[in-house]
Tab-separated table of C-alpha atoms in Angstrom:
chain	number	residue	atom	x	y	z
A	1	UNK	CA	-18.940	-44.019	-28.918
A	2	UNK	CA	-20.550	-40.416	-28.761
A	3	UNK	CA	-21.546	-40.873	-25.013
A	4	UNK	CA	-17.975	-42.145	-24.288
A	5	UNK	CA	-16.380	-38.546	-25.619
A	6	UNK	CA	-19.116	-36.892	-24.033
A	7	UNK	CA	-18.066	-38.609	-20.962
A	8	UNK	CA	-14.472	-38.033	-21.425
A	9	UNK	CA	-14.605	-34.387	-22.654
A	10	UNK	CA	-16.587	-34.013	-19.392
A	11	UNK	CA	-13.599	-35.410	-16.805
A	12	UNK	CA	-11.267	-32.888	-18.659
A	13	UNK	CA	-10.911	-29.119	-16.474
A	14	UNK	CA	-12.696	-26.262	-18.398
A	15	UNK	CA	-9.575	-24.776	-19.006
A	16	UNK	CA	-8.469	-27.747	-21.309
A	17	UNK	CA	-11.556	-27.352	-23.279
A	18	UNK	CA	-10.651	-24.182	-24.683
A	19	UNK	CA	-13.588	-23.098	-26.720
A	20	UNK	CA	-13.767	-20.872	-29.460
A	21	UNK	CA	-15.692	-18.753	-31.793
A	22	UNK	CA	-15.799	-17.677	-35.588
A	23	UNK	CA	-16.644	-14.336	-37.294
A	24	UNK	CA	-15.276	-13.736	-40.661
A	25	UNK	CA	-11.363	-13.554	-40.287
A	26	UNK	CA	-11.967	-13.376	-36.256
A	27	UNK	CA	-10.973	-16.408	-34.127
A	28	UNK	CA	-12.422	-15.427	-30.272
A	29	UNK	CA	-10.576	-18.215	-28.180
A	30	UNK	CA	-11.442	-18.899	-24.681
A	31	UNK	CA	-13.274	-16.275	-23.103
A	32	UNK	CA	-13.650	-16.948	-19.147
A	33	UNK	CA	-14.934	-14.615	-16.069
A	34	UNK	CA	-13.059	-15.841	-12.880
A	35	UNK	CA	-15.306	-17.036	-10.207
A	36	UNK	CA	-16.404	-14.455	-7.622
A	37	UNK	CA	-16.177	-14.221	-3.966
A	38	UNK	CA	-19.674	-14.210	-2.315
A	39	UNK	CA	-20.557	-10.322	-2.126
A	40	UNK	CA	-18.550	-8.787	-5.099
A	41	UNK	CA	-20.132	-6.964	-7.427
A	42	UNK	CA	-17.783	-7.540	-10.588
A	43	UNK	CA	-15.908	-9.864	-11.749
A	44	UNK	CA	-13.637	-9.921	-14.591
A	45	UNK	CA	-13.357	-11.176	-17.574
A	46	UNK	CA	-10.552	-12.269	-20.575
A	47	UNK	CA	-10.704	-13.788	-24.168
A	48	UNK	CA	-8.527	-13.396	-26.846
A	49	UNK	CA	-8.611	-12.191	-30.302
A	50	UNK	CA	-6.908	-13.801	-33.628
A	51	UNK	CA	-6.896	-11.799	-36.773
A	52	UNK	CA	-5.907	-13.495	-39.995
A	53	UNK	CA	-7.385	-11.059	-41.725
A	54	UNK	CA	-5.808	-8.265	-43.729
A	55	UNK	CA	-7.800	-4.847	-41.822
A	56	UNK	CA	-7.266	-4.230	-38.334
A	57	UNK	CA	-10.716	-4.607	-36.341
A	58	UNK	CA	-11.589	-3.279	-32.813
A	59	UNK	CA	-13.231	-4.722	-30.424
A	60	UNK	CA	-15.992	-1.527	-29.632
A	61	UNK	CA	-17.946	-3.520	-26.833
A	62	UNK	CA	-19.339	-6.325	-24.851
A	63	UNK	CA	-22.661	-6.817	-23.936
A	64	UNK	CA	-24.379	-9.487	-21.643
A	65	UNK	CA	-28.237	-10.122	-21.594
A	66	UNK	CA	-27.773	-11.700	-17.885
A	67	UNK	CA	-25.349	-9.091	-16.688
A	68	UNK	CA	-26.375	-5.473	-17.216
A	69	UNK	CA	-23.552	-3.540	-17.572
A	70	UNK	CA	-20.014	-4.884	-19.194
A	71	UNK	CA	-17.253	-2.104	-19.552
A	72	UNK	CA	-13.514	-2.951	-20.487
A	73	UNK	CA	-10.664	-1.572	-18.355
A	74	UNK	CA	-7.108	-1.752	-17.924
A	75	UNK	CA	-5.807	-1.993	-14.410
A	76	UNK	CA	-2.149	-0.432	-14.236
A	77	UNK	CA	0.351	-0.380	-11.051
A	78	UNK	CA	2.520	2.350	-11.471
A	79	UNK	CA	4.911	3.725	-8.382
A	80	UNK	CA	2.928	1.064	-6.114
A	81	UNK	CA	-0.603	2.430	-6.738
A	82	UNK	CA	-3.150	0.468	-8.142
A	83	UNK	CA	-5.672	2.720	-10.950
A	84	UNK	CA	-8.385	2.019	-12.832
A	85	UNK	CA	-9.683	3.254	-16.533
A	86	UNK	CA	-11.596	2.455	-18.998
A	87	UNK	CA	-10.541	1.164	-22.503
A	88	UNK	CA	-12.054	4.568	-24.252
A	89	UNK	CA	-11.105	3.516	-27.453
A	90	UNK	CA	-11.734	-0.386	-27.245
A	91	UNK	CA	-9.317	-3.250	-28.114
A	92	UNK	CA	-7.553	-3.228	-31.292
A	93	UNK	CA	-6.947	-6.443	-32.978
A	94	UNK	CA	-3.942	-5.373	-35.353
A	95	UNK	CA	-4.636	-7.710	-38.729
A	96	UNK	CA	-2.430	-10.334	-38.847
A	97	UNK	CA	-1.993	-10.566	-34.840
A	98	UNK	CA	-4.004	-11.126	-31.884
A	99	UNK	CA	-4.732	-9.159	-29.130
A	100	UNK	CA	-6.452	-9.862	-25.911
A	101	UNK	CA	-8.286	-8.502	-22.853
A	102	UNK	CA	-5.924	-10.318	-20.114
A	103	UNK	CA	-2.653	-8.884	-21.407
A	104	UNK	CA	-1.491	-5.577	-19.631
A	105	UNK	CA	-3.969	-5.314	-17.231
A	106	UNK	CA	-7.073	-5.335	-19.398
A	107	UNK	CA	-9.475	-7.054	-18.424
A	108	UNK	CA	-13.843	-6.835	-19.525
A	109	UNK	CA	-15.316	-5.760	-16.067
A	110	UNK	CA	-19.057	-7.530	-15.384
A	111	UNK	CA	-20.780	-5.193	-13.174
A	112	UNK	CA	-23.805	-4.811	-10.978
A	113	UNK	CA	-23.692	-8.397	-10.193
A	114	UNK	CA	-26.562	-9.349	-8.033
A	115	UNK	CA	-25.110	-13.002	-7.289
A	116	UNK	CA	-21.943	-14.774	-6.764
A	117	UNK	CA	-20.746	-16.321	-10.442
A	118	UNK	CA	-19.235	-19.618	-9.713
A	119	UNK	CA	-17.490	-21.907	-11.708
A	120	UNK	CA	-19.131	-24.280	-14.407
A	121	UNK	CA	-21.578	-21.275	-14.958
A	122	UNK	CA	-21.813	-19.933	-18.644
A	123	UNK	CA	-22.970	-16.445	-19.304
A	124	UNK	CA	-24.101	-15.242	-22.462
A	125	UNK	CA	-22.742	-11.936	-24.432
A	126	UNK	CA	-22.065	-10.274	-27.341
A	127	UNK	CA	-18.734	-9.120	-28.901
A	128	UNK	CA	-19.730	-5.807	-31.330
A	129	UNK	CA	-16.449	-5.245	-33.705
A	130	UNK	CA	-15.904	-2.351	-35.805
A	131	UNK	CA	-16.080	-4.219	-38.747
A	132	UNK	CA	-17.101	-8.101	-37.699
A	133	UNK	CA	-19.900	-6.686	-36.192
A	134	UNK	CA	-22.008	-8.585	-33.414
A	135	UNK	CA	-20.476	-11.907	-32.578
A	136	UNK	CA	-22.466	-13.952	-29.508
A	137	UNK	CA	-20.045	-16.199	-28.072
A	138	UNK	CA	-19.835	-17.771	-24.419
A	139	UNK	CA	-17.455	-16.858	-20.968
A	140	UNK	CA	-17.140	-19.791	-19.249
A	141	UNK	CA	-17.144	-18.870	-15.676
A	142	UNK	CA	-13.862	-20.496	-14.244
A	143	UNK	CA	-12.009	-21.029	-10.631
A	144	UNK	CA	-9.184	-18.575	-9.877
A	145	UNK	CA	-6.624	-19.298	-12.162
A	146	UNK	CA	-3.283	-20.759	-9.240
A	147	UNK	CA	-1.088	-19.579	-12.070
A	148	UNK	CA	0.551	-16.836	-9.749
A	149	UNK	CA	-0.229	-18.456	-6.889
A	150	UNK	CA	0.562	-21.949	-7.201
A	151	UNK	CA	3.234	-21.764	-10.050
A	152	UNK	CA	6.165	-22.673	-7.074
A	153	UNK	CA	4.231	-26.170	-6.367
A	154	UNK	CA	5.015	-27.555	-9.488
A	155	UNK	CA	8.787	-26.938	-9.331
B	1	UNK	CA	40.044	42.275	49.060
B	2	UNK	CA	39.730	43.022	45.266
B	3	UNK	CA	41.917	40.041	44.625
B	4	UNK	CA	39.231	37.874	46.505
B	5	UNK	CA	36.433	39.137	45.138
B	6	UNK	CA	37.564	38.394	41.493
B	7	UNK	CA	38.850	34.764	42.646
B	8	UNK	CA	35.531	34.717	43.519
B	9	UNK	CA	33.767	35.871	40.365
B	10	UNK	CA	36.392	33.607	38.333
B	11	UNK	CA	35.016	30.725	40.141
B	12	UNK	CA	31.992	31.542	39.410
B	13	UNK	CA	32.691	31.778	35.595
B	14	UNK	CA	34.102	28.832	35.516
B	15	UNK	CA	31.960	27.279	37.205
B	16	UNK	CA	29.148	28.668	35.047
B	17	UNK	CA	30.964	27.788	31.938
B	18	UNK	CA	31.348	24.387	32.861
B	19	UNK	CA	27.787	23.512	33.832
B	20	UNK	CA	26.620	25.230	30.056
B	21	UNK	CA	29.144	22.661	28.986
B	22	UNK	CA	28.006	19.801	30.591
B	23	UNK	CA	24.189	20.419	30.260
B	24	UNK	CA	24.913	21.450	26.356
B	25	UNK	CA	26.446	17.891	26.005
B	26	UNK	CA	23.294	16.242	28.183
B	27	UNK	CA	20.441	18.226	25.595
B	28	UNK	CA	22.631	16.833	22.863
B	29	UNK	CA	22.528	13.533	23.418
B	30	UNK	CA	19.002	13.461	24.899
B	31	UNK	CA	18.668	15.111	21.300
B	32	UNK	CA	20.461	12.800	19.496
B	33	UNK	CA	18.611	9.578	21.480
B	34	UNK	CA	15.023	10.835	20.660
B	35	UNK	CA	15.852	11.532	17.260
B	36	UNK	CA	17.407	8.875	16.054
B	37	UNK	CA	15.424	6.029	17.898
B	38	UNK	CA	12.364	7.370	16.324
B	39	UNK	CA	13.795	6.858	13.218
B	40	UNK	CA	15.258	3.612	13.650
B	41	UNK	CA	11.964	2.200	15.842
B	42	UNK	CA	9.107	4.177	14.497
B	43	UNK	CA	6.379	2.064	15.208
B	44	UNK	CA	3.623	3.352	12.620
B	45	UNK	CA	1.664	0.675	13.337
B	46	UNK	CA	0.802	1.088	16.705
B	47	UNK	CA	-0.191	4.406	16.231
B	48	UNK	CA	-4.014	4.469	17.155
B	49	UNK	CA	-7.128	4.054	15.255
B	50	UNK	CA	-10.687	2.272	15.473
B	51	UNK	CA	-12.224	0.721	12.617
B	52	UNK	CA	-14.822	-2.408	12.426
B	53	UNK	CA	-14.068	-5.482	11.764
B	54	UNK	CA	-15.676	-8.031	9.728
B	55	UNK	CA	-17.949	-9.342	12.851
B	56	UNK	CA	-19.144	-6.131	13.507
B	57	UNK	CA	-16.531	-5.418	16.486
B	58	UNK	CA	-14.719	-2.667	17.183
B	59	UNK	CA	-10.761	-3.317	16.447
B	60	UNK	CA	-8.286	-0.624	17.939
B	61	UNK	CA	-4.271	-0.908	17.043
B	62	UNK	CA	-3.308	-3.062	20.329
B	63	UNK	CA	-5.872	-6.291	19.236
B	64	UNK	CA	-3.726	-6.362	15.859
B	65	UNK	CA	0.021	-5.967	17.598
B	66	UNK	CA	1.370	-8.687	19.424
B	67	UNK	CA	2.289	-11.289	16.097
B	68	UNK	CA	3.373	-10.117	12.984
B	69	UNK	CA	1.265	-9.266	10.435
B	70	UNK	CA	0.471	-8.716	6.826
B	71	UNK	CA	-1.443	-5.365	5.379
B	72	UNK	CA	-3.939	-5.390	2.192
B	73	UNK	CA	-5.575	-1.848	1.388
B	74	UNK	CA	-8.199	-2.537	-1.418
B	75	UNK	CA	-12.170	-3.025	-2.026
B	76	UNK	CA	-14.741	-5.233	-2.969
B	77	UNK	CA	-15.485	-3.443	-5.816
B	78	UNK	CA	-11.989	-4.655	-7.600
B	79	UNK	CA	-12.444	-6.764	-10.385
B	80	UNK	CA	-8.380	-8.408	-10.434
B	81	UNK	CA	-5.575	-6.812	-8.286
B	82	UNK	CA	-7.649	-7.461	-4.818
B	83	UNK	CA	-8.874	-10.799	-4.852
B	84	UNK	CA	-5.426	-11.632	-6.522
B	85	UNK	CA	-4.078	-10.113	-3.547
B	86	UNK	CA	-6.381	-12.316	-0.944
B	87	UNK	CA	-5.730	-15.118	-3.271
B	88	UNK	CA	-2.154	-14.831	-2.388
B	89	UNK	CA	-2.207	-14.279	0.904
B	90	UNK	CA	-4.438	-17.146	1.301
B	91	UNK	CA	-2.103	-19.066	-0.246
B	92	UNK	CA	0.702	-18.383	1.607
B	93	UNK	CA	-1.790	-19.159	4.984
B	94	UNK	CA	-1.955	-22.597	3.408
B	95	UNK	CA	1.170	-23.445	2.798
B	96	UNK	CA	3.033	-21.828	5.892
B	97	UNK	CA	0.543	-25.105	7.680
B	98	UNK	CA	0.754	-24.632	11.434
B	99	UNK	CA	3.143	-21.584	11.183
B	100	UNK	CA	0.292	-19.187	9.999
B	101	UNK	CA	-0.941	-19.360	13.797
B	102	UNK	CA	2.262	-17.049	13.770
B	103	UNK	CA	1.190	-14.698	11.266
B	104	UNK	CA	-2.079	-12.639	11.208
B	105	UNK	CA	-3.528	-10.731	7.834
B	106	UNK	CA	-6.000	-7.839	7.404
B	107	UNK	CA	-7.531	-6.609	4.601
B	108	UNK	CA	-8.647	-2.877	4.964
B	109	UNK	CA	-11.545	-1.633	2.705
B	110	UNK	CA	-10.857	1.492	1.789
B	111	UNK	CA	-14.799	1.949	0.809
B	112	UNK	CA	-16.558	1.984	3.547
B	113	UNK	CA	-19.704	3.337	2.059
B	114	UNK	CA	-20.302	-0.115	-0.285
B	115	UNK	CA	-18.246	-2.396	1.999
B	116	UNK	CA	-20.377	-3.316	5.152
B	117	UNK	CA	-18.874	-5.849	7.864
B	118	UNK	CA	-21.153	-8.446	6.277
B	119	UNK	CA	-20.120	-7.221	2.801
B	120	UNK	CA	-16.678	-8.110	4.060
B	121	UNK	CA	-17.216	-10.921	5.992
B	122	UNK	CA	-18.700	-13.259	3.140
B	123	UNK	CA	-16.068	-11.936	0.905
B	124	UNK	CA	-12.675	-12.638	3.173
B	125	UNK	CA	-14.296	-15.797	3.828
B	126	UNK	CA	-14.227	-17.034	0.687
B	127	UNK	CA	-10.365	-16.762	0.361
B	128	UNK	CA	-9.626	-17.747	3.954
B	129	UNK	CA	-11.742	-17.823	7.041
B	130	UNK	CA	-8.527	-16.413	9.170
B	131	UNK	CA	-8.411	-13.173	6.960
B	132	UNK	CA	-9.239	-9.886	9.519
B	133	UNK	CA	-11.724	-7.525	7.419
B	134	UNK	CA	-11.943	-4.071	8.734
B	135	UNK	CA	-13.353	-0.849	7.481
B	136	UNK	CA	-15.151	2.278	9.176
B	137	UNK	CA	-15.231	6.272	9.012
B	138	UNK	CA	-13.954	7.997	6.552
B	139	UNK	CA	-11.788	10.305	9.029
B	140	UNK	CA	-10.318	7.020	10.777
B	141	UNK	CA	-8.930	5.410	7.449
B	142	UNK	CA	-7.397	8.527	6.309
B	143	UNK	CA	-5.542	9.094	9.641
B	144	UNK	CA	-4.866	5.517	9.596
B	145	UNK	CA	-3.546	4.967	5.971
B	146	UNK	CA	-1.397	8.509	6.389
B	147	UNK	CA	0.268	6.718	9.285
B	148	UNK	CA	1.217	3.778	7.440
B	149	UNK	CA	2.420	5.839	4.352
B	150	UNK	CA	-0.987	4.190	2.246
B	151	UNK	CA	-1.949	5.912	-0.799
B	152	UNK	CA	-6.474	5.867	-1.715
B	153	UNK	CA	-7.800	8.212	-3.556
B	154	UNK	CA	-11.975	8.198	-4.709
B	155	UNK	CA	-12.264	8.511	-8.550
B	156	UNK	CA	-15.143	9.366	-10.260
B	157	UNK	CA	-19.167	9.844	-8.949
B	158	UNK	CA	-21.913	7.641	-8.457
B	159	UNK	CA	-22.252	4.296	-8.404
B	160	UNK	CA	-19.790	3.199	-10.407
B	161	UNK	CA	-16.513	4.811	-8.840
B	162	UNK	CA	-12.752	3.259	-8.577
B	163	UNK	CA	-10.617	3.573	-5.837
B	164	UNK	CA	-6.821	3.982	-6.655
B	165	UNK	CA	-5.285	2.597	-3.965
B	166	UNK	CA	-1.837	1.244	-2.762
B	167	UNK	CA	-1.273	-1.938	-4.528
B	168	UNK	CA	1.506	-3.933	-2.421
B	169	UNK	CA	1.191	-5.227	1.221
B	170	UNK	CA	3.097	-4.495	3.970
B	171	UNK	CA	4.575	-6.896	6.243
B	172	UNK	CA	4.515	-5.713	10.306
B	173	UNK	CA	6.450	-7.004	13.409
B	174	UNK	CA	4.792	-7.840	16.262
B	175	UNK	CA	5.429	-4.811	17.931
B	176	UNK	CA	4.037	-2.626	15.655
B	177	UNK	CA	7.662	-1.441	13.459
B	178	UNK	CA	7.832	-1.986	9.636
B	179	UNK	CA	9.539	-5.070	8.072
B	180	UNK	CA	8.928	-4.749	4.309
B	181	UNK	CA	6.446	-5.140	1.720
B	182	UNK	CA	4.953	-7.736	-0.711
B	183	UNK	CA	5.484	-6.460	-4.168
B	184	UNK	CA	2.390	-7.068	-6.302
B	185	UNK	CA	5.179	-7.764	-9.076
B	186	UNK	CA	6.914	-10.456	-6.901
B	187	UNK	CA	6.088	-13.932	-7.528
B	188	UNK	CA	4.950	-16.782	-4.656
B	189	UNK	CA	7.878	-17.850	-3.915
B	190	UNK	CA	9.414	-14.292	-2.850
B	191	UNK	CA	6.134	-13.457	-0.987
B	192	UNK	CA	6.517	-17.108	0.821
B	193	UNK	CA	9.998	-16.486	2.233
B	194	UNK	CA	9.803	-13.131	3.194
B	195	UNK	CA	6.546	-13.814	5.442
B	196	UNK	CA	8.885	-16.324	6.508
B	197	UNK	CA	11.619	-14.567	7.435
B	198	UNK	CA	8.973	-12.318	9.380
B	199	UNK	CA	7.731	-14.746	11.413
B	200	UNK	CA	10.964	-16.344	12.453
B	201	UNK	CA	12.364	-13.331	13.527
């Protein structure tokens, strides 16, 4: 019975499988870094954040033992120009809501890649909250989402 | 004797007049032609530059006139609005089938000191093998992107700098005039038929 769900949770996309972590009153659900093409050095990431709790928390960081450097940014298009900055001040996960890097433009940036990161890879990191603290949880490395691109196919 | 002489010099004045009115009304239209057909048919691009593409070659404008094409001004170093943008564009190669034959897209780093040719040429690749990838001097994309009314702008030092950069693509016919753009905002479906509509023009 076990190796039948293992074999059937297998045949099911990643993206089904959404996969999730625990810290306190913190639900992290479904952090992913989209593939990369061969040759880019960053790739970026999303997960969201559920707060039951009653305090607001902040996401303060990510870090990444097998990528060296993790920053989180928010890429805006305002009068037709694409920019770039940093999230100075973090993420804040209001209590009660959830928040996540994805929405807006945010987005955690993995840089200084030295290889392509292709899909069915996992990669390692840590979430450091203002108050939840250090949370290690999992991006599953995922094919472009066709979302934007393929959305007209299923109409 | 008198009276002759100033049925002579009346001639003459109207005579005079007449050609200042006639080659006034020539300069204005001449005027009027260059003017206004450079606005209607400005052909920014076919205005000249040299860049590299992906293979190492050297790309002027006349190998990218002739068939309508779509513009991309990004870099490699773009974690989500440029690959979404080849994403899309690949996309639309695939499902246009046979008619993309009609249709040819560039991508144009704007960073030539990380993006190499072979930089490029592994990364266009991976979104579609038909993609042109072209970068080179610094003074050849600026005259280039000023041209075709791109914005990029260098932010920050080091290693880890962002390029701002135009974020929509522009659509060119064949011969070089503007047709429209690809709003990064639009979804699939918009982006589909308007490449469309290029192409069968």
């Amino acid at each position: 019975m076990r190796i039948l769900i293992t074999a059937l949770l297998l045949l099911l996309p990643t993206s089904v499988l959404a996969h999730e972590f625990k810290a306190g009153s913190l639900l992290i659900d479904h952090p992913k870094i989209v593939e990369t093409p061969p040759g880019a050095k960053v790739a970026a990431g999303y997960l969201t954040v559920v707060n039951s709790g009653e305090g607001e928390d902040r996401l303060l960081a990510i870090e990444s033992t097998t990528i060296s450097r993790v920053e989180m940014h928010a890429s805006t298009i305002t009068d037709g120009v694409a920019r770039m900055k940093q999230l100075e001040s973090g993420l804040p996960i209001p209590a009660g809501k959830s928040a996540s890097l994805g929405d807006e433009g945010t987005h955690a940036m993995f840089m200084d890649l030295t290889r392509q990161l292709k899909a069915g890879e996992k990669i390692e990191a840590v979430l450091a909250f203002e108050k939840a603290g250090r949370v290690p949880v999992v991006f599953n490395v995922e094919k472009r989402s066709a979302q934007k691109v393929e959305r007209h196919e299923h109409q | 004797m008198n009276t002759s002489r100033s049925k002579v010099l009346r001639t003459i004045r109207w005579v005079s007049w007449g050609l200042i009115a006639v080659l006034s009304t020539v300069l204005a239209v001449l005027w009027a032609q260059v003017r206004f057909s450079t606005e209607a048919e400005a052909k920014p691009y076919a205005t000249p530059f040299q860049l590299t593409d992906q293979n190492g070659a050297t790309v002027t404008e006349r190998e990218l006139l002739g068939k309508p094409s779509a513009w991309f001004y990004g870099f490699t170093h773009c974690p989500d609005v440029c690959p979404t943008a080849l994403a899309e564009m690949a996309q639309v190669l695939k499902e246009l089938g046979p008619e993309a034959d009609k249709l040819r897209v560039v991508f144009v780093s704007v960073d030539p000191a990380r993006d190499t040719p072979a930089i490029l040429k592994d990364y266009v690749a991976y979104f579609d093998e038909r993609i042109v990838a072209l970068t080179g001097e610094e003074r050849q994309l600026q005259q280039m992107t000023k041209a075709r009314y791109i914005f990029y702008k260098k932010v920050g030092d080091g290693d880890s700098y962002e390029m701002d950069h135009t974020a929509g693509i522009q659509l060119v016919r064949a011969d070089g005039r503007f047709f429209g753009t690809l709003d990064s905002h639009e979804n699939a479906d918009v982006k589909l038929q308007k490449v469309r509509r290029l192409i069968g023009e």
